[in-house]
Tab-separated table of C-alpha atoms in Angstrom:
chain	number	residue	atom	x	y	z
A	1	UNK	CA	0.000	0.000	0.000
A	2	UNK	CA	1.375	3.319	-0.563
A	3	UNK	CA	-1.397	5.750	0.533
A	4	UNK	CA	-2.119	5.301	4.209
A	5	UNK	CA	-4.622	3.774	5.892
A	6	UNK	CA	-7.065	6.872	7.114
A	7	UNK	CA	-8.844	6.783	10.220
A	8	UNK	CA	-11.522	8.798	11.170
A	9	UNK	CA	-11.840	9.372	14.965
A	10	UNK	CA	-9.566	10.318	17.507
A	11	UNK	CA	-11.136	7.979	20.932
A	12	UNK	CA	-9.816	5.073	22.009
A	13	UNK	CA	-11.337	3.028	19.008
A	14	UNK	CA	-9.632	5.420	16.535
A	15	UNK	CA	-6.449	5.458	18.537
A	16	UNK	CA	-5.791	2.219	18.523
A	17	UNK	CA	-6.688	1.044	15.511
A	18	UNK	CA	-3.886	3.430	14.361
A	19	UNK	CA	-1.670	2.215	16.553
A	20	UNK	CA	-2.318	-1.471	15.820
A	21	UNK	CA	-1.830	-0.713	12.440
A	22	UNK	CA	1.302	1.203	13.038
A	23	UNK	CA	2.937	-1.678	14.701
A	24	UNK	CA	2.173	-3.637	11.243
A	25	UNK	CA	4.130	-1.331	9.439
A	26	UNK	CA	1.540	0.439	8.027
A	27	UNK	CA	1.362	4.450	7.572
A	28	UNK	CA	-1.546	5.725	9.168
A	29	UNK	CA	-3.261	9.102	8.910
A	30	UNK	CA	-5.742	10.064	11.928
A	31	UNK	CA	-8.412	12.109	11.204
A	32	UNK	CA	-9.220	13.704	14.652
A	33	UNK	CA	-11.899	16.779	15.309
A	34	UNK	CA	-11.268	16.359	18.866
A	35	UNK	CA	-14.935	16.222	20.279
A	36	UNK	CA	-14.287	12.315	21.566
A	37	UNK	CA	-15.564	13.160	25.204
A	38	UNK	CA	-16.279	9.733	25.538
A	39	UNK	CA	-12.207	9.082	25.735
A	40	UNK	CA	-11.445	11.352	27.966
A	41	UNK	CA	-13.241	10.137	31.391
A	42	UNK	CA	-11.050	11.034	34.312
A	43	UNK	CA	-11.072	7.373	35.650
A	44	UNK	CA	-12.424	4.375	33.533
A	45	UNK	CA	-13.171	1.031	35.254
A	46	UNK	CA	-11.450	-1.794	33.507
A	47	UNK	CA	-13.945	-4.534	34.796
A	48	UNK	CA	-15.432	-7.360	33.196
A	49	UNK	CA	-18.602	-7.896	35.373
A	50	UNK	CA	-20.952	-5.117	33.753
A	51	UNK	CA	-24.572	-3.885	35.590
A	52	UNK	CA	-26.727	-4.655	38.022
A	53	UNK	CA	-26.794	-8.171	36.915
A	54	UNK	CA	-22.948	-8.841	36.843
A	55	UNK	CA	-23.092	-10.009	33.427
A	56	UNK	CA	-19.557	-10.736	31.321
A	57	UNK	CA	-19.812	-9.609	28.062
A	58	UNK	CA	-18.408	-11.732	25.446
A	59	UNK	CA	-14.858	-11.649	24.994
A	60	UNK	CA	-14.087	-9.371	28.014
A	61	UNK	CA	-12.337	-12.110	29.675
A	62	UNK	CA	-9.569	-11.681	26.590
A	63	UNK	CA	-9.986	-7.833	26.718
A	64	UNK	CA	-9.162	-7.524	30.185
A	65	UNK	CA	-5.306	-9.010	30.064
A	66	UNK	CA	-5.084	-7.324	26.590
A	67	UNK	CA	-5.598	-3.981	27.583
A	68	UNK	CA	-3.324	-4.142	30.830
A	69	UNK	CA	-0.483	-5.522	28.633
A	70	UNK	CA	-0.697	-2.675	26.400
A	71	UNK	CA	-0.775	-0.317	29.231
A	72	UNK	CA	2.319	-2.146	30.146
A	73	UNK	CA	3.837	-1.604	26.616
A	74	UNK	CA	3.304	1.942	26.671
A	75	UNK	CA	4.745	2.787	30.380
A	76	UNK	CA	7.868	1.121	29.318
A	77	UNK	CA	8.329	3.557	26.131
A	78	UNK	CA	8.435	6.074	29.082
A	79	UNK	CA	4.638	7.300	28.733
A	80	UNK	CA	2.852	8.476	31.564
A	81	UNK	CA	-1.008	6.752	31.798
A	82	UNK	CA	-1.805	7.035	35.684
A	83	UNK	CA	-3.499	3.705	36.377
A	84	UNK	CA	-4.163	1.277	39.292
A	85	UNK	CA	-4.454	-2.518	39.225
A	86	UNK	CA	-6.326	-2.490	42.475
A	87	UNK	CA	-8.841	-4.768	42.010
A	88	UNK	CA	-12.046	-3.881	41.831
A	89	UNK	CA	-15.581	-4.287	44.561
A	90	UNK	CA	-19.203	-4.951	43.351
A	91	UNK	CA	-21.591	-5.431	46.629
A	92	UNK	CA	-24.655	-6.943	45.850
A	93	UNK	CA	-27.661	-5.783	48.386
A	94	UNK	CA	-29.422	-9.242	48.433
A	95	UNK	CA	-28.795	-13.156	47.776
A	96	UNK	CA	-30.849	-12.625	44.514
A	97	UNK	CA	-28.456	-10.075	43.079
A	98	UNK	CA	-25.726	-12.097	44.310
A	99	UNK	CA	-27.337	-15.108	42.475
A	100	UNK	CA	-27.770	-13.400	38.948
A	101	UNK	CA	-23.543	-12.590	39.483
A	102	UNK	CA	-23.236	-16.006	40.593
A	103	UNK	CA	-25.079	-17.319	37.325
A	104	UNK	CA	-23.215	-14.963	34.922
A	105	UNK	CA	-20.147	-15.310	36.050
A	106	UNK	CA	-17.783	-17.756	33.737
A	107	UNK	CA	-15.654	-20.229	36.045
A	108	UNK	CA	-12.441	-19.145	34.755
A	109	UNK	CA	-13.093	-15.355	36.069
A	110	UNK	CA	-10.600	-14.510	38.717
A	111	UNK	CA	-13.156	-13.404	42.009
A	112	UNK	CA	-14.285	-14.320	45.382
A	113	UNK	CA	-17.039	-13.190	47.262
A	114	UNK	CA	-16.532	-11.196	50.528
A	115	UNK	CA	-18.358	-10.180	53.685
A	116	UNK	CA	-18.941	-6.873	54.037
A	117	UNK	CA	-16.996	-7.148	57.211
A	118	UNK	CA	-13.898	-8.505	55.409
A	119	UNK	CA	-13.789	-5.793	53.407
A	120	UNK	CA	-10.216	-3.872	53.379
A	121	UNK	CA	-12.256	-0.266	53.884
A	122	UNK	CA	-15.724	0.514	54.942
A	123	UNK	CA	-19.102	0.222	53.021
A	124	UNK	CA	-22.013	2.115	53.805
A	125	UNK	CA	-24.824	-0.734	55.540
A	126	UNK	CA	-27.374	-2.519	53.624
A	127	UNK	CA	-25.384	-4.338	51.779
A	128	UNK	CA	-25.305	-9.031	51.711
A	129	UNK	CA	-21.688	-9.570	50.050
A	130	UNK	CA	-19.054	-8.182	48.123
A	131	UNK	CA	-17.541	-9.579	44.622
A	132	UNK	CA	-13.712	-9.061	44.583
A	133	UNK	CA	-12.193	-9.305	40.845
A	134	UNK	CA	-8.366	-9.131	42.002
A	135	UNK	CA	-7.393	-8.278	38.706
A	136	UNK	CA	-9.375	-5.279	37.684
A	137	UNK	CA	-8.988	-2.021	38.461
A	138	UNK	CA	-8.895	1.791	36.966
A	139	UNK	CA	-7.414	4.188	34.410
A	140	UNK	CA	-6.912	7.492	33.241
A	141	UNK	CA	-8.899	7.178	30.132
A	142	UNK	CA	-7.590	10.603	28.861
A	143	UNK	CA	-4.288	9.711	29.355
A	144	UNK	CA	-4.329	6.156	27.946
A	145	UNK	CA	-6.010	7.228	24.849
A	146	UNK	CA	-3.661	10.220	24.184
A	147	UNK	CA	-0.444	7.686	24.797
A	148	UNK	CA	-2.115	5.042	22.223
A	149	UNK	CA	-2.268	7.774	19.817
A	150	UNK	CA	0.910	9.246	20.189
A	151	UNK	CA	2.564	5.857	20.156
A	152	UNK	CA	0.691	4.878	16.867
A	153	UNK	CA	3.462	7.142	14.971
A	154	UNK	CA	0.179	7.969	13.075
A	155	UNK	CA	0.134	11.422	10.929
A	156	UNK	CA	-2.422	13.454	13.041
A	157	UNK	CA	-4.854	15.789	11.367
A	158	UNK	CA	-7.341	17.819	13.784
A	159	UNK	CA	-10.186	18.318	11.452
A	160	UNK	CA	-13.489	16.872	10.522
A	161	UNK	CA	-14.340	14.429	8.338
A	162	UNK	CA	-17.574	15.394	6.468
A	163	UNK	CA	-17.443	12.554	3.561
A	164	UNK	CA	-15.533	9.011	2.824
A	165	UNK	CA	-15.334	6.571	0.220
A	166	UNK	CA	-12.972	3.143	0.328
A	167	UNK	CA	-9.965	5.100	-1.235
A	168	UNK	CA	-10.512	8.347	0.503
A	169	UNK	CA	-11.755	10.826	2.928
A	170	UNK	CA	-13.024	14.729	2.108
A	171	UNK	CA	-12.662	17.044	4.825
A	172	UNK	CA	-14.672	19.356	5.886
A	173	UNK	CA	-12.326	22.268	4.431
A	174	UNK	CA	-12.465	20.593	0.980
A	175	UNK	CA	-9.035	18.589	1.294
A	176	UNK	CA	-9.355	15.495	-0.106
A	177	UNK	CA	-6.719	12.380	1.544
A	178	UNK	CA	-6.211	9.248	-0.736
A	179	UNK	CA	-6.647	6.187	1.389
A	180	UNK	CA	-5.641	2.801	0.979
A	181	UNK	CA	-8.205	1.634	3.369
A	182	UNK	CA	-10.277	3.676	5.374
A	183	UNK	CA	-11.724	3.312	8.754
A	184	UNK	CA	-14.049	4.941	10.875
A	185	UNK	CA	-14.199	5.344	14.480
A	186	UNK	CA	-16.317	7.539	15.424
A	187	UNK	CA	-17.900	7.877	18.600
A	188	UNK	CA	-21.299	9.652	19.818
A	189	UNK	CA	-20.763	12.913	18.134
A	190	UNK	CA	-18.988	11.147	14.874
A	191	UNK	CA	-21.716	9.235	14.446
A	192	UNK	CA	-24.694	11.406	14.500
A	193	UNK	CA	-22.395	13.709	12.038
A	194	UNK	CA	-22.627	10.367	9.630
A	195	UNK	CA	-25.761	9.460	10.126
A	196	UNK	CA	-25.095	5.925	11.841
A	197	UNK	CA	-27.547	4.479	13.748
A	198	UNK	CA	-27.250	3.496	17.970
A	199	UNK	CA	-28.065	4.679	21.350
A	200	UNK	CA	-26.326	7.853	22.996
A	201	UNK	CA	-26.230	7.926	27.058
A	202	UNK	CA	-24.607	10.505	28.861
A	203	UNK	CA	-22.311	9.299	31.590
A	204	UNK	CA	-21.303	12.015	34.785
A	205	UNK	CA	-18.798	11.833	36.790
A	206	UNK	CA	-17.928	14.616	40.195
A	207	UNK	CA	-14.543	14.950	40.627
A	208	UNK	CA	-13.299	14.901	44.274
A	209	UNK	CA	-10.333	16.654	45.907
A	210	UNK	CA	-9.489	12.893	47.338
A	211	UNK	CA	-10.736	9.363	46.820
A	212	UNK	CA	-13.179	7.996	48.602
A	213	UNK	CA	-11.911	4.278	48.585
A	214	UNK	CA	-8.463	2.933	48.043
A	215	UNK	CA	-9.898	0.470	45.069
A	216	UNK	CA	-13.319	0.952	42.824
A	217	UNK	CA	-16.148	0.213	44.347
A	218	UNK	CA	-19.256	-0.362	41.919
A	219	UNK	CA	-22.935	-0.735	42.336
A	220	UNK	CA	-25.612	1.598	40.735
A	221	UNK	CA	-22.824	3.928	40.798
A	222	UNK	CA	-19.079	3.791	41.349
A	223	UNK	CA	-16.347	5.537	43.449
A	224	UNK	CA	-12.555	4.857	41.934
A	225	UNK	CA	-9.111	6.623	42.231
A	226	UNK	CA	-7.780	8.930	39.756
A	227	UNK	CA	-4.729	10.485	38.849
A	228	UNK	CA	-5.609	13.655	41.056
A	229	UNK	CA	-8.080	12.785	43.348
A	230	UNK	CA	-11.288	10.598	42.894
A	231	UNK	CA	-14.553	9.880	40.672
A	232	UNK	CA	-18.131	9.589	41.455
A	233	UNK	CA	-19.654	8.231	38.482
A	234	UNK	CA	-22.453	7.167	36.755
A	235	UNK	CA	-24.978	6.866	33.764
A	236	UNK	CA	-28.318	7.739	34.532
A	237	UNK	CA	-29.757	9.762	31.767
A	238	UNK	CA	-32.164	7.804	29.939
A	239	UNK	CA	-30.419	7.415	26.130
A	240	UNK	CA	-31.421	8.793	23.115
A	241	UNK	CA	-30.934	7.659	19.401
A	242	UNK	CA	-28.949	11.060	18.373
A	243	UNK	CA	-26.037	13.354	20.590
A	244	UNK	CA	-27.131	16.017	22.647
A	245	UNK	CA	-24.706	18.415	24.147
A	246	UNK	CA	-24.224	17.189	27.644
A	247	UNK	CA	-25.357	18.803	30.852
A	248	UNK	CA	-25.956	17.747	34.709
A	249	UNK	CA	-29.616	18.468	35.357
A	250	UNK	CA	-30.030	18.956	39.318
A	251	UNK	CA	-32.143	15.973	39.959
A	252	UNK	CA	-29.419	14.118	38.631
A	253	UNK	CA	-26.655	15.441	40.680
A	254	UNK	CA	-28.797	14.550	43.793
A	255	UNK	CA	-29.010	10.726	42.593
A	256	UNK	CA	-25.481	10.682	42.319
A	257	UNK	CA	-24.522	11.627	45.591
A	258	UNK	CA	-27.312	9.782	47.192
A	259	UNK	CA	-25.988	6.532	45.069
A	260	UNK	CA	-22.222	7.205	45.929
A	261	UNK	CA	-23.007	7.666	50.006
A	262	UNK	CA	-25.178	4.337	49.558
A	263	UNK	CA	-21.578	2.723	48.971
A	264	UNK	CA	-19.603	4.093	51.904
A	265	UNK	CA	-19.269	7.446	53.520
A	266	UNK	CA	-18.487	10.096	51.462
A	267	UNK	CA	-17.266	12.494	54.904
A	268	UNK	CA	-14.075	14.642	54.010
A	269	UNK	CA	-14.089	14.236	50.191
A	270	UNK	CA	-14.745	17.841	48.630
A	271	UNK	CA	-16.198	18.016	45.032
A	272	UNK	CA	-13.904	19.973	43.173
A	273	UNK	CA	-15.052	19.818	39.814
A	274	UNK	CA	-17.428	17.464	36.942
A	275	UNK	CA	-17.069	15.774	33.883
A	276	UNK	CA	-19.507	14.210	31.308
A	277	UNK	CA	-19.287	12.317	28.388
A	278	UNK	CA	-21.467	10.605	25.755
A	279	UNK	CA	-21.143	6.890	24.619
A	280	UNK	CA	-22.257	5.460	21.657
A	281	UNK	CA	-23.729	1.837	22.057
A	282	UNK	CA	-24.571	-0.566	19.284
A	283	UNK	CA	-21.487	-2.196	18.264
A	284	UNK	CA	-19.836	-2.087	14.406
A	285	UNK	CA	-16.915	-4.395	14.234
A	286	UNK	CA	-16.637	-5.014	9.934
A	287	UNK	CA	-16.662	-3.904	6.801
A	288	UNK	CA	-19.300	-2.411	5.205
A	289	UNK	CA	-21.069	-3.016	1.742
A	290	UNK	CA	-18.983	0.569	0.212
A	291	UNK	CA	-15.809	-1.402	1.955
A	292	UNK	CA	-15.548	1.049	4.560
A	293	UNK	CA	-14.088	-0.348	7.711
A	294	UNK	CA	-15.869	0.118	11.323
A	295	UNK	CA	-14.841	0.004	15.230
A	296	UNK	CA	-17.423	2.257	17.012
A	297	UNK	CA	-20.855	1.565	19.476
A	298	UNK	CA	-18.368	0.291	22.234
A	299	UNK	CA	-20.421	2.010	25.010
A	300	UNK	CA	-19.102	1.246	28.213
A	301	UNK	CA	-16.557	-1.122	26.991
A	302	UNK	CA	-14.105	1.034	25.228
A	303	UNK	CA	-11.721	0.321	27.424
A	304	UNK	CA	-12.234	-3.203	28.105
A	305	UNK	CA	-12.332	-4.573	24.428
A	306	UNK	CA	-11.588	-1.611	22.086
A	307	UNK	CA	-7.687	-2.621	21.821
A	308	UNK	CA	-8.140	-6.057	21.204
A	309	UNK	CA	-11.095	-5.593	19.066
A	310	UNK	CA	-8.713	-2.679	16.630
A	311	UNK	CA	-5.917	-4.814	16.640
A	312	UNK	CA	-7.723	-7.806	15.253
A	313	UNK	CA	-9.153	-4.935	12.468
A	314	UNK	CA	-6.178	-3.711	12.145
A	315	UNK	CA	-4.519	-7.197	10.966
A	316	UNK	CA	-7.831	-7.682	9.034
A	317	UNK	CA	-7.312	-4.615	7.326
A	318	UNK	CA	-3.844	-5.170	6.434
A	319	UNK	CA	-4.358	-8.705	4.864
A	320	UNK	CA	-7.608	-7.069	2.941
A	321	UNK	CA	-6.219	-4.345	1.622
A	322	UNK	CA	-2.776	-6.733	0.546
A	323	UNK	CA	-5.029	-9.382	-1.334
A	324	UNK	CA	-6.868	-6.230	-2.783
A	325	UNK	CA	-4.050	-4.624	-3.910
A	326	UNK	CA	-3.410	-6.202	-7.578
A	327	UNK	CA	-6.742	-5.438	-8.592
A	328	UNK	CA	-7.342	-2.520	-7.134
């Protein structure tokens, strides 16, 4: 190939699909606009046991390692992504709950369950047991996205893409970039600009001057470390099938707090700030029927399977784009 592979979006998905692709020798030119808000979440659980039901979405179990090892990769090139494999806590408030976790969970998922009394810091009362998943724990989603990126040795461009065939992609100023493949990862405000189809949900986060637990702690709501401070997060804002600028109504700052002192005490932390951020749900993993390629509608799981789902794009990209080459 001797255009570059273009890829439109600048998250996580977009990120590492360029670096992926990078590592396979491949030029790469990012096509960034810089509205991925999604990406940029102060402190993003890396857990595999998802909702209220502790259900394991397919393929997190592979996610999970992948991720960390990459994390590992890029801290040993000397970049900075403030992390923490602390583990991660999910109290249930009832044997039922605890059954549904119980039923979902595969067998070859590191966890134990706990007594709230075993637990290594305080939980508010009310709840039956704890889930432990040793191996989970948090990251600096703005920082681990903007380290993929830069390590992807990919050509950056901060502009927005407003049209794309297979072999190219128009810009919104009229500059036109030959492609040998092109792929698009675009998030909640990338898609809505193309038209793609899925569910937008608004997810909030308070920042606060200090951390409220040592380790993430996740029910309803969760409470995690970050790289100044802590997070009280959640998504609560019922979704909607296009992107709306975010905002934090007041009824829904009220169910935050009230969900994040239904965990533990929330005495001495100080809100010092808030973030939000839209994600896109309704997965596209393929090529399309114009031979565009797709990695977007990872909702809450960007971080959990979006680098080992772009790498496994990326090589499929690669060994496309080589078997189309002679005719193309």
């Amino acid at each position: 190939m001797t255009a570059p592979v273009v890829v439109i979006g600048g998250g996580i998905a977009g990120a590492s699909v360029a670096y992926f692709l990078g590592r396979l020798g491949r030029p790469v030119t990012l096509v960034d606009a810089g509205l991925h808000a999604a990406s940029t979440v102060p402190s993003a659980l890396l857990n595999p046991v998802r909702g209220q039901a502790g259900r394991v979405p397919e393929r997190a179990l592979e996610g999970l390692p992948f991720t960390w090892a990459l994390l590992r990769d890029l801290m040993a090139a000397g970049r900075d992504v403030p992390h923490g494999v602390t583990g991660v806590y999910r109290p249930v408030p009832d044997v039922k709950t605890r059954a549904k976790f119980d039923r979902n969970r595969p067998q070859e998922l590191a966890a134990r369950w706990l007594a709230p009394s075993d637990m290594p810091f305080s939980l508010a009362g009310g709840w039956d047991a704890v889930l432990h998943l040793p191996q989970s724990g948090w990251v600096d989603g703005a920082a681990f996205t903007r380290a993929v990126r830069d390590a992807s040795g990919a050509q950056v461009i901060h502009a927005r893409a407003a049209s794309w065939t297979s072999e190219s992609v128009t810009l919104e100023d009229g500059r036109t970039l030959r492609a040998a493949a092109v792929v698009h990862c675009g998030g909640s405000v990338g898609a809505s600009w193309a038209g793609i189809d899925g569910m937008h949900r608004v997810g909030t986060m308070l920042l606060l001057d200090r951390p409220a637990t040592p380790s993430p702690l996740s029910f309803g709501a969760y409470l995690a470390p970050a790289a100044t401070g802590g997070v009280l997060g959640a998504t609560f804002e019922a979704p909607t099938p296009h992107w709306q600028p975010e905002n934090l109504p007041l009824a829904s700052l009220r169910w935050l707090l009230g969900k994040g002192a239904a965990l533990t005490s929330l005495a001495g932390s100080h809100i010092s700030g808030s973030w939000s951020g839209t994600r896109l749900s309704g997965r596209r993993n393929h090529r399309d029927d114009r031979g565009v390629w797709h990695l977007s509608g990872l909702g809450s799981q960007g971080f959990l399977l979006g680098p080992l789902l772009a790498a496994e794009l990326a090589a499929d990209v690669v060994s496309h784009a080589a078997g189309d080459a002679p005719g193309h």
